[in-house]
PDB file of C-alpha atoms in Angstrom:
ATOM      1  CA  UNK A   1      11.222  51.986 -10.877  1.00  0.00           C
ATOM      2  CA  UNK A   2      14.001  49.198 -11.379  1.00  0.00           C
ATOM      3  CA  UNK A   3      14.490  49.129  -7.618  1.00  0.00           C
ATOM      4  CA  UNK A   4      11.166  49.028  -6.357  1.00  0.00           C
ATOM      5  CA  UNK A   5      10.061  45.838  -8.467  1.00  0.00           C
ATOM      6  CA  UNK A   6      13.174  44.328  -7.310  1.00  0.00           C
ATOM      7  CA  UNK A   7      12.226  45.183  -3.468  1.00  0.00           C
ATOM      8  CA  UNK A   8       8.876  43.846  -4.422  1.00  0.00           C
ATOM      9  CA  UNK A   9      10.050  40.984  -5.885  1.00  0.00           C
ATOM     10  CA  UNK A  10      12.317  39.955  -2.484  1.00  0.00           C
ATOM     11  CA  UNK A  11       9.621  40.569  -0.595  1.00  0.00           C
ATOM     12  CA  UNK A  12       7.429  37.932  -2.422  1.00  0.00           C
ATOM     13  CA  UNK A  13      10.023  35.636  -2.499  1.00  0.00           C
ATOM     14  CA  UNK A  14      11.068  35.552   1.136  1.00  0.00           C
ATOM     15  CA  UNK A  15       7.445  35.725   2.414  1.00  0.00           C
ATOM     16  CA  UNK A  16       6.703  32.898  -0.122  1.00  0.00           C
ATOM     17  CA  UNK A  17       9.875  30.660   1.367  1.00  0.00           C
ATOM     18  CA  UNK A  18       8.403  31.718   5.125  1.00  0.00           C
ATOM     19  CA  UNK A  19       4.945  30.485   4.685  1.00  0.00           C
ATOM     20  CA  UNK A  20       5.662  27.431   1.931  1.00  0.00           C
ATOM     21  CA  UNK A  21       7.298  24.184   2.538  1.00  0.00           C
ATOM     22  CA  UNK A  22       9.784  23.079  -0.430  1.00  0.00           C
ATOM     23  CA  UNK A  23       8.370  20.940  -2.694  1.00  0.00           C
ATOM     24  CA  UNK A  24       7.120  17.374  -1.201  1.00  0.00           C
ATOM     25  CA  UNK A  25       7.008  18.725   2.465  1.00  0.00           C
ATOM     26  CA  UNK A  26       3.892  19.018   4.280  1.00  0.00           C
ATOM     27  CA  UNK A  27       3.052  20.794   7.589  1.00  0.00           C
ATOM     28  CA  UNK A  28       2.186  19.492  10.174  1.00  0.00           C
ATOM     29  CA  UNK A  29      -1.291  18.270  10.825  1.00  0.00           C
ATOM     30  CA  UNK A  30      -3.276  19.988  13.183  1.00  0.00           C
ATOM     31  CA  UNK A  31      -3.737  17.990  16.189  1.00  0.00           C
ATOM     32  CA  UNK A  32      -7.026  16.428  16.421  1.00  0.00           C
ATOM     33  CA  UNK A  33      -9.370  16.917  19.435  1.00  0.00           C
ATOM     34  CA  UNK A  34      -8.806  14.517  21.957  1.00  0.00           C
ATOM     35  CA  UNK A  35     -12.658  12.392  21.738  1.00  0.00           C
ATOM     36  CA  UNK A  36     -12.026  12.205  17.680  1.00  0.00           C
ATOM     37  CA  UNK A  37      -8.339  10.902  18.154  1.00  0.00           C
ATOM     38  CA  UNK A  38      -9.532   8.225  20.798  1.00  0.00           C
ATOM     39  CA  UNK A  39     -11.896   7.152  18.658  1.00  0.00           C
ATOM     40  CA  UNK A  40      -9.412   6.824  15.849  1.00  0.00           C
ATOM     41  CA  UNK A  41      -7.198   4.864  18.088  1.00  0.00           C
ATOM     42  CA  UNK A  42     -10.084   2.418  19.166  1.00  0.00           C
ATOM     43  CA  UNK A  43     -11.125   1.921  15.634  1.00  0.00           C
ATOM     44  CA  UNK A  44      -7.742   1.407  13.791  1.00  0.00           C
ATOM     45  CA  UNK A  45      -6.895  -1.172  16.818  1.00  0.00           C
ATOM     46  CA  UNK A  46      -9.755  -3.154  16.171  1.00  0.00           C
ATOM     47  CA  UNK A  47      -9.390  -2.740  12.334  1.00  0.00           C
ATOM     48  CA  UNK A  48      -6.141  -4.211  12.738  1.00  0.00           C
ATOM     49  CA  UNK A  49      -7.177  -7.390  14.660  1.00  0.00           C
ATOM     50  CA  UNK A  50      -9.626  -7.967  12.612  1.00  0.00           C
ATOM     51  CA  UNK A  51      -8.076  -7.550   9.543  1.00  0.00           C
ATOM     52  CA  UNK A  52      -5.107  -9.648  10.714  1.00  0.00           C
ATOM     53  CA  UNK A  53      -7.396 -12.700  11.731  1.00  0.00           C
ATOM     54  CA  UNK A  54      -9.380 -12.691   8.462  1.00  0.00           C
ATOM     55  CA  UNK A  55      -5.836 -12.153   6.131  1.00  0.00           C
ATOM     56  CA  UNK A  56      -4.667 -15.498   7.806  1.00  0.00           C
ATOM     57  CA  UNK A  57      -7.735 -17.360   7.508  1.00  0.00           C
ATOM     58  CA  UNK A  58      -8.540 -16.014   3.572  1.00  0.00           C
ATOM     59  CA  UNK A  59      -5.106 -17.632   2.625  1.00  0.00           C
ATOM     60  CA  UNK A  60      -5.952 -21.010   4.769  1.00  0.00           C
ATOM     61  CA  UNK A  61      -9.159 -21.809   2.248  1.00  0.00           C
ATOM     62  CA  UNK A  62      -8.816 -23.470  -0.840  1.00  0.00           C
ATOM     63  CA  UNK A  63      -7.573 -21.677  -4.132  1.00  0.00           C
ATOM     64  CA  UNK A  64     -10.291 -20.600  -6.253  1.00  0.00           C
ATOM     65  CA  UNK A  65     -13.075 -20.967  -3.605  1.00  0.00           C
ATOM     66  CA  UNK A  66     -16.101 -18.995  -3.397  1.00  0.00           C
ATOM     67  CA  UNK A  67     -14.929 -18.836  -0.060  1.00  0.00           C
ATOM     68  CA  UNK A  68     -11.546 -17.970  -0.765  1.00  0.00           C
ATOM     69  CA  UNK A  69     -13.484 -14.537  -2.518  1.00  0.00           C
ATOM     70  CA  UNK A  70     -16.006 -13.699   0.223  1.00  0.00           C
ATOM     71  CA  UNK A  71     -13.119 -13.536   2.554  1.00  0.00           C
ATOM     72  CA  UNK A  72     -10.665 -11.262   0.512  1.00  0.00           C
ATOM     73  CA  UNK A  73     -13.218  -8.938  -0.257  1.00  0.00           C
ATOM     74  CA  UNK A  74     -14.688  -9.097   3.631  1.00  0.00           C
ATOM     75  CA  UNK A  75     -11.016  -8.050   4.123  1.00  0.00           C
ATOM     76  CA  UNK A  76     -10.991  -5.316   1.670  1.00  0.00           C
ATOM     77  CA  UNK A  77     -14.350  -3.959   3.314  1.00  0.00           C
ATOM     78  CA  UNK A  78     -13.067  -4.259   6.823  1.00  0.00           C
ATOM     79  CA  UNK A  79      -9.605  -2.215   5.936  1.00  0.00           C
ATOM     80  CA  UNK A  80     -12.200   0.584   4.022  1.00  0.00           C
ATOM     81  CA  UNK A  81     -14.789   0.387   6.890  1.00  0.00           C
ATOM     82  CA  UNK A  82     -12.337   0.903   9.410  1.00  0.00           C
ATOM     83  CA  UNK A  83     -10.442   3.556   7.848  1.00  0.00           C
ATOM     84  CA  UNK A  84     -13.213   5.400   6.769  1.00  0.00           C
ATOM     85  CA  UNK A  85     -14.939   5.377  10.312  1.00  0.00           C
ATOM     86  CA  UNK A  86     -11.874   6.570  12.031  1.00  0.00           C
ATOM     87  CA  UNK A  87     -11.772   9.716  10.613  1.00  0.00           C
ATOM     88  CA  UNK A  88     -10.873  12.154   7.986  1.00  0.00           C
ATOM     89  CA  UNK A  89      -7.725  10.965   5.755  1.00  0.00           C
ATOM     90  CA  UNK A  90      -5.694  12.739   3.477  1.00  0.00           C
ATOM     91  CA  UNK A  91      -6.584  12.144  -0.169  1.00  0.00           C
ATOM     92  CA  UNK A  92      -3.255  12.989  -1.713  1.00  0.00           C
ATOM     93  CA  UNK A  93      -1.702  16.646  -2.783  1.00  0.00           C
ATOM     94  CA  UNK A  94       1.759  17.349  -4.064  1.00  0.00           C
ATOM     95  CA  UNK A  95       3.212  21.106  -4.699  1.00  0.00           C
ATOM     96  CA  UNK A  96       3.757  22.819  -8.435  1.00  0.00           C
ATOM     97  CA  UNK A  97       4.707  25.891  -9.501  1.00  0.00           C
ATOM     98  CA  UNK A  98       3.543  28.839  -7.702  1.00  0.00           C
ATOM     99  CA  UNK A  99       2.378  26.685  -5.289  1.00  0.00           C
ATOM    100  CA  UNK A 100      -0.507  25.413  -6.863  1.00  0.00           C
ATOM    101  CA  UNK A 101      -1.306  21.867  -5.980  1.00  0.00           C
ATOM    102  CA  UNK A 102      -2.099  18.731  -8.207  1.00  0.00           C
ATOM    103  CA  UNK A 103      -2.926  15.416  -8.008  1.00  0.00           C
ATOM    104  CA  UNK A 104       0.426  13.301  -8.796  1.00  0.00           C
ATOM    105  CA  UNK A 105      -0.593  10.053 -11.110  1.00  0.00           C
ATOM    106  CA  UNK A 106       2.425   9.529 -13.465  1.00  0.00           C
ATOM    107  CA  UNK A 107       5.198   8.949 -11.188  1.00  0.00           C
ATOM    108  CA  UNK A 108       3.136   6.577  -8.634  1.00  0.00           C
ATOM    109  CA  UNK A 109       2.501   4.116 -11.705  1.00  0.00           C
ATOM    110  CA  UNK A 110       6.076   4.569 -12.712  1.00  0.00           C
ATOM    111  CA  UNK A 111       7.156   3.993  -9.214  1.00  0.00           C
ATOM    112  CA  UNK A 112       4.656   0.505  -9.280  1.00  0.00           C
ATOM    113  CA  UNK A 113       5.933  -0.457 -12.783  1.00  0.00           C
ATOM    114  CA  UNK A 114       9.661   0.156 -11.161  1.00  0.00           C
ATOM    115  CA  UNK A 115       8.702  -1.657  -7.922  1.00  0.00           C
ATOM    116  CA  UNK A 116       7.407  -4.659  -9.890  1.00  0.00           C
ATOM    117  CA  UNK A 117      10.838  -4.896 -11.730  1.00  0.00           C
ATOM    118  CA  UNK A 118      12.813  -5.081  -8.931  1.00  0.00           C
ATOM    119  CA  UNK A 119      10.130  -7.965  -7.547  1.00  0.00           C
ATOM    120  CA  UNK A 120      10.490  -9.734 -10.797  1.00  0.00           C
ATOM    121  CA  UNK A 121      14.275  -9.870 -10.641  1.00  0.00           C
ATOM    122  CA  UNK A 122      14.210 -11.265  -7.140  1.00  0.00           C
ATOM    123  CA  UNK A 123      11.783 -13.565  -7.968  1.00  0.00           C
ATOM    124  CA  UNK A 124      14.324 -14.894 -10.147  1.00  0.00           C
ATOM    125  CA  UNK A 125      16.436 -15.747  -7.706  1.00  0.00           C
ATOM    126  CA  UNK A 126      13.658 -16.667  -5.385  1.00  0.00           C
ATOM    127  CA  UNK A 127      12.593 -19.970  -7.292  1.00  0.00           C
ATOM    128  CA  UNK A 128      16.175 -21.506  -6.807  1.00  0.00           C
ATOM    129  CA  UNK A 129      15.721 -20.803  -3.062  1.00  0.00           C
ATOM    130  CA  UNK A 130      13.118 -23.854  -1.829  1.00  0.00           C
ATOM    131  CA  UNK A 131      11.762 -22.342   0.717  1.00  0.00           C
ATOM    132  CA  UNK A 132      11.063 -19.250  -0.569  1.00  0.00           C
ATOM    133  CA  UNK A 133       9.909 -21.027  -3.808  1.00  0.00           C
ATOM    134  CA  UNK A 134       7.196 -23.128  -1.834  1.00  0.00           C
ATOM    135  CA  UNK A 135       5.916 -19.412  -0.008  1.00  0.00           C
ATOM    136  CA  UNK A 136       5.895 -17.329  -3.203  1.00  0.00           C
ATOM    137  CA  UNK A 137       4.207 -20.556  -5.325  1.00  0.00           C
ATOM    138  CA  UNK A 138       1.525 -21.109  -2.658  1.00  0.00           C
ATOM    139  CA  UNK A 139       0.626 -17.560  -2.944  1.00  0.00           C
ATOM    140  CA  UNK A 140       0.529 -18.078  -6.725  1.00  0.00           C
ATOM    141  CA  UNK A 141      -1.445 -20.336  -6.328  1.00  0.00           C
ATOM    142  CA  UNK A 142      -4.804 -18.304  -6.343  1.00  0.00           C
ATOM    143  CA  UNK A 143      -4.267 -16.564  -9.168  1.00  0.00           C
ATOM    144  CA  UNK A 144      -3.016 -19.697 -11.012  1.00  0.00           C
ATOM    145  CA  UNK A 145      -6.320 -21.430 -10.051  1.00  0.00           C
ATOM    146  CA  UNK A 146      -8.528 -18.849  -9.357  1.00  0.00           C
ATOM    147  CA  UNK A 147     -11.024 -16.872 -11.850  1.00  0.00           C
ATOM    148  CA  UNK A 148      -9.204 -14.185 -13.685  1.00  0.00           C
ATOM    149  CA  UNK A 149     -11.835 -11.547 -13.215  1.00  0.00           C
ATOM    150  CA  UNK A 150     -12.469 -12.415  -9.700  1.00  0.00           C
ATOM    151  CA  UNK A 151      -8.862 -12.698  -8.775  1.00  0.00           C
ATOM    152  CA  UNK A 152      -8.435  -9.008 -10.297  1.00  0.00           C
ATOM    153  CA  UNK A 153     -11.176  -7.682  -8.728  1.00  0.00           C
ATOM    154  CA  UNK A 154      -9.919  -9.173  -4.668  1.00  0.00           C
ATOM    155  CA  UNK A 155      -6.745  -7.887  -5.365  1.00  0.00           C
ATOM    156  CA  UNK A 156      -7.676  -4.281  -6.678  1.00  0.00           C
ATOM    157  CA  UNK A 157     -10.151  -4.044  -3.815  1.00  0.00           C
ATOM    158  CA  UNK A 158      -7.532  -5.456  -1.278  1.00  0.00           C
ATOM    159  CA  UNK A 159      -4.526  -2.827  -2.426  1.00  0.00           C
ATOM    160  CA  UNK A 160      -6.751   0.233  -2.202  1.00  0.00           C
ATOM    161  CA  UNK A 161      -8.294  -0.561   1.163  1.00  0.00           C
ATOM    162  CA  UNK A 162      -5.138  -1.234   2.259  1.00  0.00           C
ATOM    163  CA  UNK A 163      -3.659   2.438   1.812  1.00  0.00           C
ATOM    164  CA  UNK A 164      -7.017   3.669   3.409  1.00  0.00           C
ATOM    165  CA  UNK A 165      -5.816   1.826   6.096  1.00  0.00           C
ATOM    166  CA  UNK A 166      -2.416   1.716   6.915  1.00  0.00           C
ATOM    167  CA  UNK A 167      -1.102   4.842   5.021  1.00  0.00           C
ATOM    168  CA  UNK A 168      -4.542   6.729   6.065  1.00  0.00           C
ATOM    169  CA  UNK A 169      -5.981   5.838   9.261  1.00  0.00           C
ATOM    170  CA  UNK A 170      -3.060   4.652  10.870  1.00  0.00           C
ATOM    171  CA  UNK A 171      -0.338   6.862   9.498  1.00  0.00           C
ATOM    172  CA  UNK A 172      -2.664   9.888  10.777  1.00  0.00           C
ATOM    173  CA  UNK A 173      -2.820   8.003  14.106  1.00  0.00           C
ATOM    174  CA  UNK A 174       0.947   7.947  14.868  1.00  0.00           C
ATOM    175  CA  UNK A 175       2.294  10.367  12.600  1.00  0.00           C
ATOM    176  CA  UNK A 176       3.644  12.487  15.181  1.00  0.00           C
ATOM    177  CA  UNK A 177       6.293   9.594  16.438  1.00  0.00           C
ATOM    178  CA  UNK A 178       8.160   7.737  13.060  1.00  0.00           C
ATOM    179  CA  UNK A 179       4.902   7.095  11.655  1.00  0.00           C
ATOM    180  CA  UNK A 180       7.559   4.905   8.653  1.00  0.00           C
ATOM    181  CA  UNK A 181       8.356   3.043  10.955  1.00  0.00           C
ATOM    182  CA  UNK A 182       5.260   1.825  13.119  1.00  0.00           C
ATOM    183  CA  UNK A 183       3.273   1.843  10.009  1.00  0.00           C
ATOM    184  CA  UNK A 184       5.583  -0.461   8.341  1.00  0.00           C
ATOM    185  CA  UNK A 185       5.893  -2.551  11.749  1.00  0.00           C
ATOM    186  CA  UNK A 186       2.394  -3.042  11.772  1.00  0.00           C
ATOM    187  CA  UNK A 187       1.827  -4.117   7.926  1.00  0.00           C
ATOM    188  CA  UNK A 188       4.730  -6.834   8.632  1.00  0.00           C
ATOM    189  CA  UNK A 189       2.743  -7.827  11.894  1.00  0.00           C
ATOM    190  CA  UNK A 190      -0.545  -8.528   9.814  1.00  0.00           C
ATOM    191  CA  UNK A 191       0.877 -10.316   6.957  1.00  0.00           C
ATOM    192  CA  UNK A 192       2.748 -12.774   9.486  1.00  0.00           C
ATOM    193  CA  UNK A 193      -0.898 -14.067  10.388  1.00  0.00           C
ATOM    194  CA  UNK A 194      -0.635 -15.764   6.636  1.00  0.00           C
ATOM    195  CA  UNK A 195       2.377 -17.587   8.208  1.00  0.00           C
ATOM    196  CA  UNK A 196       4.013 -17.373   5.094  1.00  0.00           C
ATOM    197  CA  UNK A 197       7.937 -15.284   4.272  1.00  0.00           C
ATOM    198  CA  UNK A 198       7.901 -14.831   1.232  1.00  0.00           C
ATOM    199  CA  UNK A 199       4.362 -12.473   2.076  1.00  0.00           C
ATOM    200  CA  UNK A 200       6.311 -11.181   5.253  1.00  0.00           C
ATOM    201  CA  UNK A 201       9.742  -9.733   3.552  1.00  0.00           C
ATOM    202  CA  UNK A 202       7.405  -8.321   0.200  1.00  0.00           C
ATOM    203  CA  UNK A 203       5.082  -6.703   2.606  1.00  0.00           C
ATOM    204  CA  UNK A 204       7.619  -5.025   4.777  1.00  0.00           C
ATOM    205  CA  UNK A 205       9.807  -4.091   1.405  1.00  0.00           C
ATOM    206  CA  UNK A 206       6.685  -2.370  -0.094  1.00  0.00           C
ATOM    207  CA  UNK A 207       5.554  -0.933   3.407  1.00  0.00           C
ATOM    208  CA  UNK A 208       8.501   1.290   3.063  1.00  0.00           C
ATOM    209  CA  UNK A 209       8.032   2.196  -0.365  1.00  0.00           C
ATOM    210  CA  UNK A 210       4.287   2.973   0.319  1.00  0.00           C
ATOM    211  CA  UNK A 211       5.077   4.830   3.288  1.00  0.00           C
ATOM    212  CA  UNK A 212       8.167   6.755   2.102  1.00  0.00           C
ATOM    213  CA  UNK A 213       4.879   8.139  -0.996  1.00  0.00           C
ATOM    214  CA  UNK A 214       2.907   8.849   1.787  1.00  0.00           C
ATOM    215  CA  UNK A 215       5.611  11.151   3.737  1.00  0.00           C
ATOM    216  CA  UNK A 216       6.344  13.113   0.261  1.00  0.00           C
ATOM    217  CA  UNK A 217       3.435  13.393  -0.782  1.00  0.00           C
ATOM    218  CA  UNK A 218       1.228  14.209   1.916  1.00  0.00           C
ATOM    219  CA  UNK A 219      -1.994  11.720   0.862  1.00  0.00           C
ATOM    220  CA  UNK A 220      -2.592   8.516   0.032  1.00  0.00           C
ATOM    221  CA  UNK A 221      -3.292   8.612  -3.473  1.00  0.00           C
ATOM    222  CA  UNK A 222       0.396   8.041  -4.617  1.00  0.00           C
ATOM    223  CA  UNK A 223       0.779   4.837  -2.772  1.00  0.00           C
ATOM    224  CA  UNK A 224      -2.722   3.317  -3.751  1.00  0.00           C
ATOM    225  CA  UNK A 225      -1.488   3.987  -7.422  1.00  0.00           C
ATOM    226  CA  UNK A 226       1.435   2.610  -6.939  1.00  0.00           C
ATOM    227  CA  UNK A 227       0.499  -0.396  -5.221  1.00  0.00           C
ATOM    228  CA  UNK A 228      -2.662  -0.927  -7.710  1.00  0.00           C
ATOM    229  CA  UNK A 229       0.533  -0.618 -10.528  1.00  0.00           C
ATOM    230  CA  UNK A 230       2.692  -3.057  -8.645  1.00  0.00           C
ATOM    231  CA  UNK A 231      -0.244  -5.906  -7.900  1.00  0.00           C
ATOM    232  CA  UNK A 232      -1.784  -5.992 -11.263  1.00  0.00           C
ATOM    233  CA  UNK A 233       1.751  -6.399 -12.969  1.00  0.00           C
ATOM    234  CA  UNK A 234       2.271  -9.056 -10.181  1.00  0.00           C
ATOM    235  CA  UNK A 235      -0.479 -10.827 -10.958  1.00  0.00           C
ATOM    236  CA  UNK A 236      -0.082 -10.486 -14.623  1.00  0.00           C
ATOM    237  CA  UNK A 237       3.516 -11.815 -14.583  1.00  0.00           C
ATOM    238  CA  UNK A 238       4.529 -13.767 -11.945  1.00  0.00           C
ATOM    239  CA  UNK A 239       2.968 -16.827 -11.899  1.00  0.00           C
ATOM    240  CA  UNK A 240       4.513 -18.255 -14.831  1.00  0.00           C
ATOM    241  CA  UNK A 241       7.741 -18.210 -13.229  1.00  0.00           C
ATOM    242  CA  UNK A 242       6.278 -20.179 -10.424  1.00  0.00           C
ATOM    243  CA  UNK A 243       3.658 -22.796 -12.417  1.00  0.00           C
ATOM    244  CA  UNK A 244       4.354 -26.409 -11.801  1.00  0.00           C
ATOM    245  CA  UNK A 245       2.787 -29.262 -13.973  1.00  0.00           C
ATOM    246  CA  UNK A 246      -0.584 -30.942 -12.425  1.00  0.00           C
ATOM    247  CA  UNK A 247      -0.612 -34.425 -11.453  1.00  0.00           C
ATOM    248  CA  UNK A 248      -2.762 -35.509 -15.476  1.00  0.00           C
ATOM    249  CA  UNK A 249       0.134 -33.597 -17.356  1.00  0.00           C
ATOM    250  CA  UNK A 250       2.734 -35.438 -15.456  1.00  0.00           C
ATOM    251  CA  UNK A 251       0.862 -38.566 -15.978  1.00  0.00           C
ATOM    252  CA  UNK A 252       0.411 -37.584 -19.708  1.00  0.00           C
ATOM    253  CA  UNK A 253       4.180 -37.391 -20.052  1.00  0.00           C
TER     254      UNK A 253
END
């Protein structure tokens, strides 16, 4: 009797390890049929343009601008639209026990909250650095003089559409050759439209991050949490570091 549930016992096991990956590996998607993965490609290119050209020209208006909003959340929709229209993405799955899969939320807002304090220590250093105190404090600059609500709202909108987009539709579109890396590539290409460094080298560092979520965990989910957890704690304490006095308060003192 002993035996036999042992033999039975191996035999789940190994068959289990055959047809299973380990935990935080994902098969390989099935290829997609030619017509659906030219379309894909002809959408996510024009996406991109598009969302490149509109980035640049959102953080050329004014601070606190009605135009300032239409454009960021023209740019959110265009990211979504595109994504959406290029075909079916991967929500987000990661593997439990007895292979039974869940929805990961915890660590992707402790991986955000993480994320942010690394950001927050550069930062420090950043300010002391002109150059990159000018990039980071023009940035800053719409949420310093922008409506709180509205300023949430863009950048919620913005984060989200962004993992549609660049960890959905275009991850799925070149994940067969170092999706990390062209993915990545590509982010660091569109936020070089805004002309600005300090954008450039937190893009690319967070590109990674994103990406290296959307390799483990097979979806997108974990790296719209996280980057939802990193923005709003951006947002939320940041700009203090880089306020500087308006022209009536330095007349006042």
């Amino acid at each position: 009797m002993t035996a036999d549930r042992t033999s039975r016992w191996r035999e789940r096991t190994t068959s289990a390890r055959q047809d299973s990956p380990l935990p935080g590996h994902f098969p390989a998607a099935h290829a997609e049929p030619a017509t659906v993965r030219a379309r894909r490609r002809r959408v996510v290119t024009a996406t991109g343009i598009g969302g490149a050209v509109l980035l640049g020209i959102s953080l050329s208006t004014k601070a606190g601008s009605p135009q300032f909003y239409l454009l960021t959340m023209g740019l959110a929709g265009t990211w979504a639209a595109g994504a959406l229209g290029s075909g079916p993405l991967p929500l987000n799955m990661t593997r439990g026990r007895e292979d039974a899969r869940r929805h990961p939320v915890v660590m992707p807002v402790l991986t955000g909250a993480a994320a942010f304090g690394l950001f927050y220590g550069a930062a420090q250093l950043a300010r002391h650095i002109p150059p990159l105190n000018r990039a980071i404090g023009s940035v800053l600059r719409y949420a310093d003089d922008g409506s709180t609500p509205l300023v949430l709202l863009t950048a919620c909108a913005n984060a989200a559409a962004e993992e549609l987009f660049f960890r959905g539709a275009l991850w799925s579109l070149v994940q067969d050759s170092h999706p990390l890396a062209k993915t990545t590539l590509a982010y660091a290409a569109t936020t070089a439209a805004t002309r600005n460094p300090a954008l450039v080298l937190a893009g690319t560092a967070t590109s990674v991050l994103f990406g290296l979520q959307r390799r483990t965990s097979g979806g997108i989910l974990a790296p719209a949490l996280t980057h939802l957890t990193w923005s709003l704690l951006m947002l939320r304490y940041l700009p203090p570091l880089f306020q500087t006095p308006r022209p009536a308060e330095i007349t006042r003192d």
